[in-house]
């Protein structure tokens, strides 16, 4: 598209496959997933629980837990003008990247914080570990500033608080401050608000948006909530049962959703952009991925499924300038491509 800014990639996930080798069988959790995260954007992965969002995000620092294994694919990290494949790095090299260059905020703030230590100690520790500060004394000083940055009132006092002395929203702010403590290039936030009540959710999202703007952060935001997508993201990838079914800029996705799964997700939430009034849920559930459905993995739940959808995996089709969909409905209505943006 003319006039479009040249975008610089930070992370390129290419043709990724992740399987879990369980006693019950091989769980084909992620298959043929490719996407790019550009510097300075908030990129969103959305899909129902069990679709593979967390597993995909964990490949970015190569921490897929056993019995999971990355069986194929690349995660290219553009590191100061150099391209490194995260999957090929040694544990030692990865330690320098995890928590420092690529930081991760997990869903449950309680699990990220140790109940036995004051929060200042825990924030300082992440900085000491990575050599961002020389000792705990300096780390505590920095922790106070970080708590201020995430808008925790009275940070000089709160830095000495134990996690249980803080509210859920404040604990999540502490976790965010830990994520930011080493000034990462990429912040991965995995459902950062799902454990919080609605008003606190909005505050934490506001904070993330403000921090992103102020620090020029690149963010990978993971959510099952299309409302959060609309509020936070520039581009979105929709994940269904381990496949990316659609990628588009956020306003394009809300105005012209193409994949029947995306349409279903949008019908299931109050849509702030199109104001569809009637809420519906998508019938059925995410399938068992030991024996995933043949052809298009969404076909058992899809109102438009045909014999072809049951038999053959659909190609990825470019239906607009930055809009890609993996669905037979659009065959012949755009160019078939190997990889989305
Ligand atoms: N430790 C594990 N063992 C077996 N399967 C797993 C494991 N962790 C995740 N999976 C499978 O990977 C798929 C994706 O899970 P996940 O990434 O956690 O989904 P989401 O974050 O979208 O809710 C699921 O089908 C799940 O069953
Ligand atoms: Mg998850």
PDB file of N, CA, C and O and ligand atoms in Angstrom, residues 20 22 27 29 48-56 65-67 289, ligand 1:
ATOM      1  N   UNK A  20       3.443 -32.288  21.827  1.00  0.00           N
ATOM      2  CA  UNK A  20       3.620 -32.799  23.190  1.00  0.00           C
ATOM      3  C   UNK A  20       3.551 -34.321  23.143  1.00  0.00           C
ATOM      4  O   UNK A  20       2.548 -34.870  22.680  1.00  0.00           O
ATOM      5  N   UNK A  22       2.859 -37.225  24.935  1.00  0.00           N
ATOM      6  CA  UNK A  22       2.224 -37.701  26.169  1.00  0.00           C
ATOM      7  C   UNK A  22       1.959 -39.213  26.083  1.00  0.00           C
ATOM      8  O   UNK A  22       2.047 -39.795  24.989  1.00  0.00           O
ATOM      9  N   UNK A  27       0.319 -34.886  21.079  1.00  0.00           N
ATOM     10  CA  UNK A  27      -0.595 -33.744  20.966  1.00  0.00           C
ATOM     11  C   UNK A  27       0.008 -32.777  19.943  1.00  0.00           C
ATOM     12  O   UNK A  27       1.068 -32.197  20.177  1.00  0.00           O
ATOM     13  N   UNK A  29       0.040 -29.701  19.025  1.00  0.00           N
ATOM     14  CA  UNK A  29      -0.461 -28.448  19.600  1.00  0.00           C
ATOM     15  C   UNK A  29      -0.330 -27.270  18.640  1.00  0.00           C
ATOM     16  O   UNK A  29      -1.217 -26.425  18.572  1.00  0.00           O
ATOM     17  N   UNK A  48      -9.622 -19.016  21.597  1.00  0.00           N
ATOM     18  CA  UNK A  48     -10.173 -19.589  22.822  1.00  0.00           C
ATOM     19  C   UNK A  48      -9.099 -20.325  23.616  1.00  0.00           C
ATOM     20  O   UNK A  48      -8.042 -20.655  23.080  1.00  0.00           O
ATOM     21  N   UNK A  49      -9.413 -20.621  24.857  1.00  0.00           N
ATOM     22  CA  UNK A  49      -8.499 -21.394  25.704  1.00  0.00           C
ATOM     23  C   UNK A  49      -8.190 -22.735  25.031  1.00  0.00           C
ATOM     24  O   UNK A  49      -9.087 -23.386  24.514  1.00  0.00           O
ATOM     25  N   UNK A  50      -6.913 -23.092  25.040  1.00  0.00           N
ATOM     26  CA  UNK A  50      -6.502 -24.366  24.448  1.00  0.00           C
ATOM     27  C   UNK A  50      -6.110 -24.271  22.986  1.00  0.00           C
ATOM     28  O   UNK A  50      -5.760 -25.271  22.368  1.00  0.00           O
ATOM     29  N   UNK A  51      -6.178 -23.066  22.420  1.00  0.00           N
ATOM     30  CA  UNK A  51      -5.847 -22.912  21.000  1.00  0.00           C
ATOM     31  C   UNK A  51      -4.339 -22.911  20.732  1.00  0.00           C
ATOM     32  O   UNK A  51      -3.919 -23.048  19.583  1.00  0.00           O
ATOM     33  N   UNK A  52      -3.536 -22.686  21.765  1.00  0.00           N
ATOM     34  CA  UNK A  52      -2.085 -22.743  21.578  1.00  0.00           C
ATOM     35  C   UNK A  52      -1.365 -21.428  21.764  1.00  0.00           C
ATOM     36  O   UNK A  52      -0.177 -21.311  21.451  1.00  0.00           O
ATOM     37  N   UNK A  53      -2.031 -20.432  22.334  1.00  0.00           N
ATOM     38  CA  UNK A  53      -1.427 -19.102  22.474  1.00  0.00           C
ATOM     39  C   UNK A  53      -0.191 -19.135  23.380  1.00  0.00           C
ATOM     40  O   UNK A  53       0.856 -18.600  23.032  1.00  0.00           O
ATOM     41  N   UNK A  54      -0.359 -19.761  24.543  1.00  0.00           N
ATOM     42  CA  UNK A  54       0.775 -19.808  25.481  1.00  0.00           C
ATOM     43  C   UNK A  54       1.936 -20.603  24.891  1.00  0.00           C
ATOM     44  O   UNK A  54       3.094 -20.173  24.976  1.00  0.00           O
ATOM     45  N   UNK A  55       1.626 -21.729  24.287  1.00  0.00           N
ATOM     46  CA  UNK A  55       2.699 -22.555  23.710  1.00  0.00           C
ATOM     47  C   UNK A  55       3.467 -21.758  22.644  1.00  0.00           C
ATOM     48  O   UNK A  55       4.695 -21.731  22.641  1.00  0.00           O
ATOM     49  N   UNK A  56       2.761 -21.067  21.772  1.00  0.00           N
ATOM     50  CA  UNK A  56       3.438 -20.256  20.744  1.00  0.00           C
ATOM     51  C   UNK A  56       4.331 -19.212  21.411  1.00  0.00           C
ATOM     52  O   UNK A  56       5.508 -19.065  21.062  1.00  0.00           O
ATOM     53  N   UNK A  65       7.613 -26.335  27.803  1.00  0.00           N
ATOM     54  CA  UNK A  65       7.865 -27.318  28.873  1.00  0.00           C
ATOM     55  C   UNK A  65       7.731 -28.751  28.356  1.00  0.00           C
ATOM     56  O   UNK A  65       6.905 -29.020  27.496  1.00  0.00           O
ATOM     57  N   UNK A  66       8.520 -29.703  28.901  1.00  0.00           N
ATOM     58  CA  UNK A  66       8.343 -31.093  28.533  1.00  0.00           C
ATOM     59  C   UNK A  66       6.968 -31.574  28.994  1.00  0.00           C
ATOM     60  O   UNK A  66       6.454 -31.048  29.983  1.00  0.00           O
ATOM     61  N   UNK A  67       6.339 -32.525  28.330  1.00  0.00           N
ATOM     62  CA  UNK A  67       6.865 -33.297  27.196  1.00  0.00           C
ATOM     63  C   UNK A  67       6.743 -32.597  25.848  1.00  0.00           C
ATOM     64  O   UNK A  67       6.708 -33.248  24.813  1.00  0.00           O
ATOM     65  N   UNK A 289      -6.219 -32.466  20.284  1.00  0.00           N
ATOM     66  CA  UNK A 289      -5.203 -32.338  19.238  1.00  0.00           C
ATOM     67  C   UNK A 289      -4.310 -33.579  19.118  1.00  0.00           C
ATOM     68  O   UNK A 289      -3.297 -33.555  18.436  1.00  0.00           O
TER      69      UNK A 289
HETATM   70  N1  LIG B   1       2.150 -30.054  29.163  1.00  0.00           N
HETATM   71  C1  LIG B   1       1.316 -30.354  28.166  1.00  0.00           C
HETATM   72  N2  LIG B   1       1.063 -31.636  27.829  1.00  0.00           N
HETATM   73  C2  LIG B   1       0.218 -31.942  26.827  1.00  0.00           C
HETATM   74  N3  LIG B   1      -0.417 -31.041  26.065  1.00  0.00           N
HETATM   75  C3  LIG B   1      -0.198 -29.760  26.349  1.00  0.00           C
HETATM   76  C4  LIG B   1       0.663 -29.324  27.391  1.00  0.00           C
HETATM   77  N4  LIG B   1       0.675 -27.966  27.445  1.00  0.00           N
HETATM   78  C5  LIG B   1      -0.157 -27.580  26.444  1.00  0.00           C
HETATM   79  N5  LIG B   1      -0.660 -28.635  25.792  1.00  0.00           N
HETATM   80  C6  LIG B   1      -1.610 -28.609  24.671  1.00  0.00           C
HETATM   81  O1  LIG B   1      -1.280 -27.548  23.812  1.00  0.00           O
HETATM   82  C7  LIG B   1      -2.461 -26.928  23.331  1.00  0.00           C
HETATM   83  C8  LIG B   1      -2.326 -25.430  23.502  1.00  0.00           C
HETATM   84  O2  LIG B   1      -2.276 -25.056  24.856  1.00  0.00           O
HETATM   85  P1  LIG B   1      -2.045 -23.559  25.322  1.00  0.00           P
HETATM   86  O3  LIG B   1      -0.966 -22.942  24.514  1.00  0.00           O
HETATM   87  O4  LIG B   1      -1.869 -23.596  26.779  1.00  0.00           O
HETATM   88  O5  LIG B   1      -3.422 -22.870  24.950  1.00  0.00           O
HETATM   89  P2  LIG B   1      -3.931 -21.386  25.283  1.00  0.00           P
HETATM   90  O6  LIG B   1      -2.793 -20.626  25.892  1.00  0.00           O
HETATM   91  O7  LIG B   1      -4.389 -20.838  23.966  1.00  0.00           O
HETATM   92  O8  LIG B   1      -5.078 -21.569  26.218  1.00  0.00           O
HETATM   93  C9  LIG B   1      -3.628 -27.511  24.075  1.00  0.00           C
HETATM   94  O9  LIG B   1      -4.321 -28.369  23.187  1.00  0.00           O
HETATM   95  C10 LIG B   1      -3.017 -28.313  25.184  1.00  0.00           C
HETATM   96  O10 LIG B   1      -3.713 -29.514  25.363  1.00  0.00           O
END
